[in-house]
CSV table of C-alpha atoms in Angstrom, one decimal:
chain,number,residue,atom,x,y,z
A,1,MET,CA,15.7,-1.8,-24.9
A,2,GLY,CA,13.8,-4.4,-26.9
A,3,GLU,CA,10.9,-4.0,-29.4
A,4,ALA,CA,7.7,-2.3,-28.3
A,5,SER,CA,5.1,-4.6,-26.8
A,6,PRO,CA,2.3,-5.7,-29.1
A,7,ILE,CA,-0.2,-5.0,-26.4
A,8,SER,CA,-1.1,-1.6,-24.9
A,9,TRP,CA,-1.5,-1.3,-21.2
A,10,HIS,CA,-4.3,0.8,-19.7
A,11,LEU,CA,-4.2,1.3,-15.9
A,12,LEU,CA,-7.5,2.4,-14.4
A,13,THR,CA,-7.1,4.0,-11.0
A,14,GLY,CA,-9.0,6.2,-8.6
A,15,GLU,CA,-5.9,8.3,-7.7
A,16,TYR,CA,-2.6,9.2,-9.3
A,17,PRO,CA,0.1,11.7,-8.5
A,18,PRO,CA,0.0,14.5,-7.5
A,19,GLN,CA,-3.0,13.1,-5.7
A,20,PRO,CA,-1.8,11.6,-2.4
A,21,GLY,CA,-2.3,8.0,-1.4
A,22,GLY,CA,-0.8,4.6,-1.4
A,23,VAL,CA,-2.6,3.4,-4.5
A,24,SER,CA,-1.6,6.6,-6.2
A,25,ASP,CA,2.1,6.1,-5.5
A,26,TYR,CA,1.9,2.4,-6.3
A,27,THR,CA,0.2,2.9,-9.7
A,28,ALA,CA,2.8,5.5,-10.7
A,29,LEU,CA,5.6,3.1,-9.7
A,30,VAL,CA,4.2,0.2,-11.7
A,31,ALA,CA,3.3,2.3,-14.7
A,32,GLN,CA,6.7,3.9,-15.0
A,33,ALA,CA,8.4,0.5,-14.4
A,34,LEU,CA,6.4,-1.1,-17.3
A,35,ALA,CA,7.3,1.9,-19.5
A,36,ARG,CA,11.0,1.3,-18.8
A,37,GLU,CA,10.4,-2.3,-20.1
A,38,ASP,CA,9.4,-0.9,-23.5
A,39,GLN,CA,5.7,-1.3,-22.8
A,40,GLU,CA,3.1,1.2,-24.1
A,41,VAL,CA,1.4,2.4,-21.0
A,42,HIS,CA,-1.6,4.6,-20.4
A,43,VAL,CA,-3.1,5.6,-17.1
A,44,TRP,CA,-6.7,6.8,-16.7
A,45,ALA,CA,-7.4,8.7,-13.5
A,46,PRO,CA,-9.9,11.3,-12.2
A,47,GLY,CA,-8.9,15.0,-12.5
A,48,GLU,CA,-9.1,18.0,-14.7
A,49,ALA,CA,-9.3,16.9,-18.4
A,50,SER,CA,-5.8,16.5,-19.8
A,51,ALA,CA,-3.5,14.0,-21.5
A,52,ARG,CA,0.2,14.3,-21.3
A,53,MET,CA,3.4,12.2,-21.2
A,54,GLU,CA,4.9,11.7,-17.7
A,55,HIS,CA,8.0,9.6,-17.3
A,56,GLY,CA,7.2,7.5,-20.4
A,57,VAL,CA,3.6,7.0,-19.4
A,58,THR,CA,0.6,8.7,-21.1
A,59,VAL,CA,-1.6,10.0,-18.3
A,60,HIS,CA,-5.2,10.7,-19.1
A,61,ARG,CA,-7.2,12.7,-16.5
A,62,MET,CA,-10.9,12.9,-16.8
A,63,SER,CA,-13.5,14.7,-14.7
A,64,GLY,CA,-16.0,12.3,-13.2
A,65,LEU,CA,-14.2,9.4,-14.6
A,66,PHE,CA,-16.3,6.7,-12.9
A,67,THR,CA,-19.7,8.4,-13.3
A,68,PRO,CA,-22.0,7.2,-16.1
A,69,ALA,CA,-21.1,10.3,-18.2
A,70,GLY,CA,-17.4,9.8,-17.5
A,71,LEU,CA,-17.6,6.1,-18.5
A,72,THR,CA,-19.3,7.1,-21.8
A,73,HIS,CA,-16.3,9.4,-22.5
A,74,LEU,CA,-13.8,6.7,-21.3
A,75,THR,CA,-15.3,4.1,-23.6
A,76,ARG,CA,-14.9,6.5,-26.6
A,77,GLU,CA,-11.4,7.4,-25.7
A,78,LEU,CA,-10.3,3.8,-25.0
A,79,ASN,CA,-11.7,2.6,-28.3
A,80,ARG,CA,-9.4,5.1,-30.1
A,81,HIS,CA,-6.3,3.3,-28.9
A,82,ARG,CA,-4.8,0.4,-30.7
A,83,ALA,CA,-5.8,-3.2,-29.9
A,84,PRO,CA,-5.0,-5.5,-28.3
A,85,ARG,CA,-5.6,-3.5,-25.1
A,86,ARG,CA,-5.0,-4.8,-21.6
A,87,LEU,CA,-7.0,-3.1,-18.8
A,88,LEU,CA,-5.3,-3.3,-15.4
A,89,LEU,CA,-7.8,-2.1,-12.8
A,90,GLN,CA,-6.4,-0.9,-9.5
A,91,TYR,CA,-9.4,-2.1,-7.4
A,92,VAL,CA,-10.3,-0.2,-4.3
A,93,PRO,CA,-14.1,0.1,-3.9
A,94,HIS,CA,-14.1,3.5,-2.2
A,95,ALA,CA,-11.9,5.0,-5.0
A,96,PHE,CA,-14.7,4.6,-7.5
A,97,GLY,CA,-17.1,7.1,-5.8
A,98,MET,CA,-20.8,6.5,-5.0
A,99,LYS,CA,-19.8,5.9,-1.4
A,100,ALA,CA,-17.9,2.7,-2.4
A,101,MET,CA,-20.9,1.2,-4.1
A,102,ASN,CA,-20.3,2.0,-7.7
A,103,VAL,CA,-22.0,-1.0,-9.3
A,104,PRO,CA,-22.4,0.7,-12.7
A,105,PHE,CA,-18.6,1.1,-13.0
A,106,CYS,CA,-18.1,-2.6,-12.2
A,107,ALA,CA,-20.7,-3.5,-14.8
A,108,TRP,CA,-19.0,-1.3,-17.3
A,109,PHE,CA,-15.7,-3.1,-16.7
A,110,ALA,CA,-17.4,-6.4,-17.1
A,111,SER,CA,-18.7,-5.3,-20.5
A,112,ARG,CA,-15.3,-4.6,-22.0
A,113,HIS,CA,-15.1,-8.1,-23.4
A,114,ARG,CA,-12.9,-7.1,-26.4
A,115,ASP,CA,-10.1,-6.1,-24.0
A,116,GLU,CA,-8.0,-8.2,-21.7
A,117,ARG,CA,-9.3,-7.5,-18.2
A,118,TRP,CA,-6.8,-7.7,-15.4
A,119,VAL,CA,-7.6,-6.7,-11.8
A,120,PHE,CA,-5.3,-5.9,-8.9
A,121,PHE,CA,-7.3,-6.1,-5.7
A,122,HIS,CA,-5.7,-3.7,-3.2
A,123,GLU,CA,-8.9,-4.0,-1.1
A,124,ILE,CA,-12.0,-6.0,-1.9
A,125,VAL,CA,-15.0,-5.9,0.4
A,126,TYR,CA,-16.3,-4.1,3.5
A,127,PRO,CA,-16.3,-6.4,6.5
A,128,TRP,CA,-19.6,-8.1,7.2
A,129,SER,CA,-21.2,-8.2,10.7
A,130,LEU,CA,-24.7,-9.0,11.8
A,131,SER,CA,-24.4,-6.5,14.6
A,132,ALA,CA,-23.3,-3.7,12.3
A,133,ALA,CA,-25.5,-0.7,11.4
A,134,PRO,CA,-27.9,-1.2,8.4
A,135,ARG,CA,-25.8,1.1,6.2
A,136,HIS,CA,-22.7,-0.9,6.9
A,137,GLN,CA,-24.5,-4.2,6.2
A,138,LEU,CA,-25.6,-2.6,2.9
A,139,LEU,CA,-22.1,-1.6,2.1
A,140,ALA,CA,-20.8,-5.0,2.9
A,141,GLY,CA,-23.3,-6.6,0.6
A,142,VAL,CA,-22.8,-4.2,-2.3
A,143,THR,CA,-19.0,-4.5,-2.2
A,144,ARG,CA,-19.4,-8.3,-2.6
A,145,VAL,CA,-21.7,-7.8,-5.6
A,146,MET,CA,-19.0,-5.5,-7.1
A,147,ALA,CA,-16.2,-8.0,-6.5
A,148,ARG,CA,-18.3,-10.7,-8.2
A,149,LEU,CA,-19.0,-8.5,-11.2
A,150,VAL,CA,-15.4,-7.8,-11.7
A,151,GLY,CA,-14.0,-11.1,-10.6
A,152,GLU,CA,-16.3,-13.2,-12.9
A,153,VAL,CA,-14.8,-11.6,-16.0
A,154,ALA,CA,-11.2,-11.1,-15.0
A,155,ASP,CA,-8.7,-12.8,-17.3
A,156,ARG,CA,-6.1,-12.5,-14.6
A,157,ALA,CA,-6.2,-11.3,-10.9
A,158,PHE,CA,-3.7,-10.2,-8.4
A,159,VAL,CA,-4.2,-9.7,-4.6
A,160,SER,CA,-2.2,-7.6,-2.3
A,161,ILE,CA,-2.7,-10.2,0.5
A,162,PRO,CA,-3.7,-13.8,0.1
A,163,SER,CA,-6.7,-13.4,2.4
A,164,TRP,CA,-8.5,-11.3,-0.3
A,165,ALA,CA,-8.7,-14.3,-2.6
A,166,GLU,CA,-11.3,-15.8,-0.2
A,167,HIS,CA,-13.8,-13.1,-1.3
A,168,LEU,CA,-13.4,-13.8,-5.1
A,169,PRO,CA,-15.7,-15.9,-7.2
A,170,PRO,CA,-14.9,-19.6,-7.2
A,171,ARG,CA,-13.5,-19.6,-10.7
A,172,LEU,CA,-10.9,-17.0,-9.8
A,173,ARG,CA,-10.2,-17.9,-6.2
A,174,HIS,CA,-7.5,-20.4,-6.8
A,175,ARG,CA,-6.0,-18.6,-9.7
A,176,ALA,CA,-5.5,-15.2,-8.0
A,177,GLU,CA,-1.8,-14.4,-7.7
A,178,TRP,CA,-0.3,-12.9,-4.6
A,179,CYS,CA,1.6,-9.8,-5.5
A,180,PRO,CA,2.9,-7.9,-2.4
A,181,ILE,CA,2.9,-4.1,-2.5
A,182,PRO,CA,6.5,-2.8,-2.8
A,183,SER,CA,7.7,0.3,-0.9
A,184,THR,CA,6.5,3.5,-2.5
A,185,LEU,CA,9.6,5.4,-1.1
A,186,PRO,CA,13.2,5.2,-2.2
A,187,THR,CA,14.7,2.0,-1.0
A,188,GLN,CA,18.2,3.3,-0.7
A,189,VAL,CA,19.5,6.4,1.2
A,190,PRO,CA,22.9,7.9,0.6
A,191,ALA,CA,25.1,7.6,3.7
A,192,THR,CA,25.6,11.4,3.7
A,193,ALA,CA,21.9,12.0,3.7
A,194,ARG,CA,21.4,9.6,6.6
A,195,ALA,CA,24.3,11.1,8.6
A,196,GLU,CA,23.0,14.7,8.0
A,197,THR,CA,19.5,13.6,9.2
A,198,GLN,CA,20.9,12.0,12.3
A,199,THR,CA,23.0,15.1,13.1
A,200,ALA,CA,19.9,17.3,12.7
A,201,LEU,CA,17.8,15.1,15.0
A,202,GLY,CA,20.4,14.8,17.7
A,203,ALA,CA,21.1,12.0,20.2
A,204,GLY,CA,18.6,9.2,20.7
A,205,PRO,CA,17.8,6.4,20.8
A,206,TRP,CA,15.0,7.3,18.3
A,207,LEU,CA,11.7,5.4,18.0
A,208,GLY,CA,10.0,6.0,14.7
A,209,HIS,CA,6.6,5.5,13.3
A,210,PHE,CA,5.4,6.1,9.7
A,211,GLY,CA,1.7,6.4,8.9
A,212,THR,CA,-1.4,8.6,8.6
A,213,TYR,CA,-2.5,8.5,12.3
A,214,GLY,CA,-6.1,7.5,11.9
A,215,ALA,CA,-8.1,6.7,15.1
A,216,HIS,CA,-7.7,2.9,14.6
A,217,ILE,CA,-3.9,3.1,14.8
A,218,GLY,CA,-3.4,6.4,16.7
A,219,GLY,CA,-4.8,5.0,19.9
A,220,PRO,CA,-2.7,1.8,20.0
A,221,LEU,CA,0.4,3.8,19.0
A,222,MET,CA,-0.1,6.2,21.8
A,223,SER,CA,-0.4,3.3,24.2
A,224,VAL,CA,2.9,1.9,23.1
A,225,LEU,CA,5.0,5.1,22.8
A,226,VAL,CA,4.1,6.5,26.2
A,227,PRO,CA,5.5,3.6,28.3
A,228,LEU,CA,8.5,3.3,26.0
A,229,LEU,CA,9.4,7.0,26.5
A,230,ARG,CA,8.7,6.9,30.2
A,231,ALA,CA,11.0,4.0,30.7
A,232,ASP,CA,14.1,5.9,29.5
A,233,GLY,CA,14.5,9.7,29.6
A,234,GLN,CA,17.1,9.5,26.7
A,235,ARG,CA,14.6,8.1,24.3
A,236,LYS,CA,12.9,10.2,21.7
A,237,ALA,CA,10.1,9.6,19.2
A,238,LEU,CA,9.7,10.8,15.6
A,239,LEU,CA,6.3,10.6,13.9
A,240,ILE,CA,6.4,10.8,10.1
A,241,GLY,CA,3.6,11.2,7.7
A,242,ARG,CA,0.4,13.1,7.1
A,243,GLY,CA,-1.4,13.7,10.4
A,244,SER,CA,1.7,13.3,12.5
A,245,GLN,CA,1.6,16.9,13.7
A,246,GLY,CA,-1.9,16.6,15.1
A,247,PHE,CA,-0.9,13.3,16.8
A,248,VAL,CA,2.1,14.9,18.4
A,249,GLN,CA,0.0,17.8,19.7
A,250,GLU,CA,-2.5,15.4,21.2
A,251,LEU,CA,0.2,13.3,22.8
A,252,GLY,CA,1.8,16.4,24.3
A,253,ALA,CA,-1.5,17.7,25.7
A,254,LEU,CA,-2.2,14.3,27.4
A,255,HIS,CA,1.4,13.8,28.6
A,256,PRO,CA,3.1,17.2,28.8
A,257,GLU,CA,6.1,15.7,30.5
A,258,LEU,CA,6.9,13.9,27.2
A,259,ALA,CA,6.2,16.7,24.8
A,260,SER,CA,9.8,17.8,24.4
A,261,ARG,CA,10.9,14.4,23.3
A,262,VAL,CA,8.4,13.8,20.5
A,263,GLN,CA,8.7,15.4,17.1
A,264,SER,CA,6.7,15.2,13.9
A,265,ARG,CA,7.5,15.4,10.2
A,266,ASP,CA,4.2,16.0,8.4
A,267,ALA,CA,5.0,17.0,4.9
A,268,LEU,CA,8.4,15.7,3.7
A,269,ALA,CA,9.4,14.7,0.2
A,270,SER,CA,9.8,11.0,-0.4
A,271,GLU,CA,13.6,11.2,-0.3
A,272,GLU,CA,13.4,13.0,3.1
A,273,VAL,CA,10.9,10.5,4.5
A,274,ALA,CA,13.3,7.6,3.6
A,275,ALA,CA,16.3,9.5,5.1
A,276,HIS,CA,14.4,10.0,8.4
A,277,LEU,CA,13.2,6.4,8.5
A,278,ALA,CA,16.8,5.2,7.9
A,279,ALA,CA,17.9,7.3,10.9
A,280,MET,CA,15.6,5.5,13.3
A,281,ASP,CA,17.0,3.0,15.8
A,282,LEU,CA,13.6,1.2,15.9
A,283,LEU,CA,10.4,1.5,14.0
A,284,VAL,CA,7.1,0.8,15.9
A,285,GLN,CA,4.2,-0.1,13.6
A,286,PRO,CA,1.0,-1.4,15.3
A,287,TYR,CA,-1.9,-2.5,13.1
A,288,PRO,CA,-5.4,-3.5,14.4
A,289,ASP,CA,-5.6,-6.3,11.8
A,290,GLY,CA,-1.9,-7.3,12.0
A,291,VAL,CA,1.0,-6.5,9.7
A,292,SER,CA,0.5,-7.6,6.1
A,293,THR,CA,2.1,-7.1,2.7
A,294,ARG,CA,-0.4,-4.4,1.7
A,295,ARG,CA,1.1,-2.1,4.4
A,296,THR,CA,3.4,0.2,2.5
A,297,THR,CA,4.3,1.9,5.8
A,298,THR,CA,5.9,-1.4,6.9
A,299,MET,CA,7.4,-2.0,3.5
A,300,ALA,CA,9.1,1.4,3.6
A,301,GLY,CA,11.0,0.4,6.8
A,302,VAL,CA,11.7,-3.2,5.7
A,303,SER,CA,13.1,-2.0,2.3
A,304,LEU,CA,15.6,0.2,4.1
A,305,GLY,CA,16.7,-2.6,6.4
A,306,ARG,CA,15.4,-1.0,9.6
A,307,PRO,CA,14.5,-3.1,12.7
A,308,LEU,CA,10.8,-3.0,13.1
A,309,VAL,CA,8.3,-4.2,15.7
A,310,THR,CA,4.7,-4.9,14.8
A,311,GLN,CA,1.8,-7.3,15.5
A,312,PRO,CA,0.3,-10.4,14.0
A,313,GLY,CA,-3.4,-10.4,13.1
A,314,HIS,CA,-6.0,-12.1,11.0
A,315,LEU,CA,-4.5,-10.6,7.8
A,316,THR,CA,-0.9,-11.4,8.6
A,317,GLU,CA,0.8,-13.8,6.2
A,318,PRO,CA,3.0,-16.6,7.4
A,319,ILE,CA,6.0,-15.1,5.7
A,320,TRP,CA,6.5,-12.5,8.4
A,321,ARG,CA,7.0,-15.1,11.1
A,322,GLU,CA,8.8,-17.6,8.9
A,323,SER,CA,11.4,-15.1,7.7
A,324,GLY,CA,12.1,-13.3,11.0
A,325,ALA,CA,12.2,-10.1,9.0
A,326,VAL,CA,10.3,-8.2,11.6
A,327,ALA,CA,9.9,-8.6,15.4
A,328,LEU,CA,6.3,-9.8,16.1
A,329,ALA,CA,4.5,-9.3,19.4
A,330,ASP,CA,2.7,-12.3,20.9
A,331,ASN,CA,-0.7,-10.6,20.4
A,332,LEU,CA,-2.4,-7.3,19.5
A,333,THR,CA,-2.2,-5.7,22.9
A,334,PRO,CA,0.0,-2.6,23.4
A,335,GLU,CA,1.7,-4.4,26.4
A,336,ALA,CA,2.9,-7.2,24.1
A,337,LEU,CA,4.4,-4.7,21.6
A,338,VAL,CA,6.1,-2.8,24.4
A,339,ARG,CA,7.8,-6.0,25.7
A,340,VAL,CA,9.3,-6.8,22.2
A,341,ALA,CA,10.4,-3.2,21.7
A,342,GLU,CA,12.1,-3.1,25.1
A,343,ARG,CA,14.0,-6.3,24.3
A,344,LEU,CA,15.3,-4.9,21.0
A,345,LEU,CA,16.2,-1.6,22.5
A,346,SER,CA,18.5,-3.4,25.0
A,347,GLN,CA,20.1,-5.6,22.3
A,348,PRO,CA,21.8,-3.6,19.4
A,349,GLU,CA,23.1,-6.8,17.8
A,350,GLU,CA,19.7,-8.3,17.6
A,351,ARG,CA,18.4,-5.1,16.0
A,352,ALA,CA,21.1,-5.1,13.4
A,353,ALA,CA,20.5,-8.7,12.5
A,354,LEU,CA,16.7,-8.0,12.3
A,355,GLY,CA,17.4,-5.1,9.8
A,356,GLU,CA,19.6,-7.3,7.7
A,357,ARG,CA,16.9,-10.0,7.4
A,358,ALA,CA,14.4,-7.3,6.6
A,359,ALA,CA,16.4,-5.9,3.7
A,360,ARG,CA,17.1,-9.4,2.3
A,361,LEU,CA,13.5,-10.5,2.4
A,362,TYR,CA,12.5,-7.2,0.7
A,363,ARG,CA,14.9,-7.7,-2.2
A,364,GLU,CA,13.9,-11.3,-2.7
A,365,ARG,CA,10.1,-11.1,-2.4
A,366,PHE,CA,8.7,-7.6,-2.2
A,367,ALA,CA,10.8,-5.3,-4.4
A,368,LEU,CA,9.2,-3.4,-7.4
A,369,GLU,CA,11.2,-5.7,-9.7
A,370,ARG,CA,9.2,-8.7,-8.4
A,371,THR,CA,5.9,-6.9,-9.3
A,372,VAL,CA,7.0,-6.2,-12.8
A,373,GLU,CA,8.2,-9.7,-13.3
A,374,ALA,CA,4.8,-11.0,-12.3
A,375,LEU,CA,3.0,-8.7,-14.6
A,376,LEU,CA,5.2,-9.5,-17.6
A,377,ARG,CA,5.4,-13.3,-17.3
A,378,ALA,CA,2.8,-15.6,-18.6
A,379,ALA,CA,-0.2,-16.4,-16.4
A,380,PRO,CA,0.3,-19.6,-14.4
């Protein structure tokens, strides 16, 4: 352990454990990793008023954090901490309240000129479409104003996927650093835990999916799983994550002949989720906008070295095709994903090689250690 950092870190986030969510888990991982590097780390998050040390991080919870009254309180509390201060904003428009249109908060962040202002853009703007409803056009416009307010003053910016940089102000666009989101689950599973999980599940082969089963993914996933299960009566499917129980019930109601071969795990601890993912023969992860490095559900499987089939889309980075770390379908149709999955299910050697490439890519480019290195090194 070296000497304490001369600067104090202050992570601003819309969610933090025990609140569920990908940004919540990510912020906790980064905060605790920085603390292990002898950094003074504070986290400011919504919640019942409190301040306590958690895993080396001082977590400040404030009711109505991003409201005008909350910002007045936040200003007073931040100013009590030693300078220099580095604000690291976990930017997700909908996490700031006001129906994702919290312009006052972005203006407040811009006003903190005595602090270093860093921004990690997890998401940035609502998609713009001339055919969209007026309220969606308003949301698209306001989120662009918010991004400009924050981006114009940012001393340093990180993006979860390179495409987000296109929406940043010109001064920041070419300086934004791509920092992939690491897995928010354990990246190693003891052999005994994996064997116990496989025994409890029984014979397969097992098709797995990890997610939250929203309508935009639930429909395509159903269109892929049903033909894969019908093609071989030995195959089974395990759906992991919040919302999986409802998805399994819906699938069973629509296709009762498959109901006995589909299971859900709706509320597992992170170690148990990792053990179940590690027990899968093949992970199936469709995304309407394509796989990308902000998809922690894909990162979870890749980090564990599991063979994974997914789809390319307008947000998919070249690294996925160049590395061969996942099996990519030709397009976004369910039929294309089924074809790739069938090929892998028939070729165990190819599945094993795919998993090895996935684990290697994760260690080299996506691991939490890479994120901390990026945060601690000098800006390019």
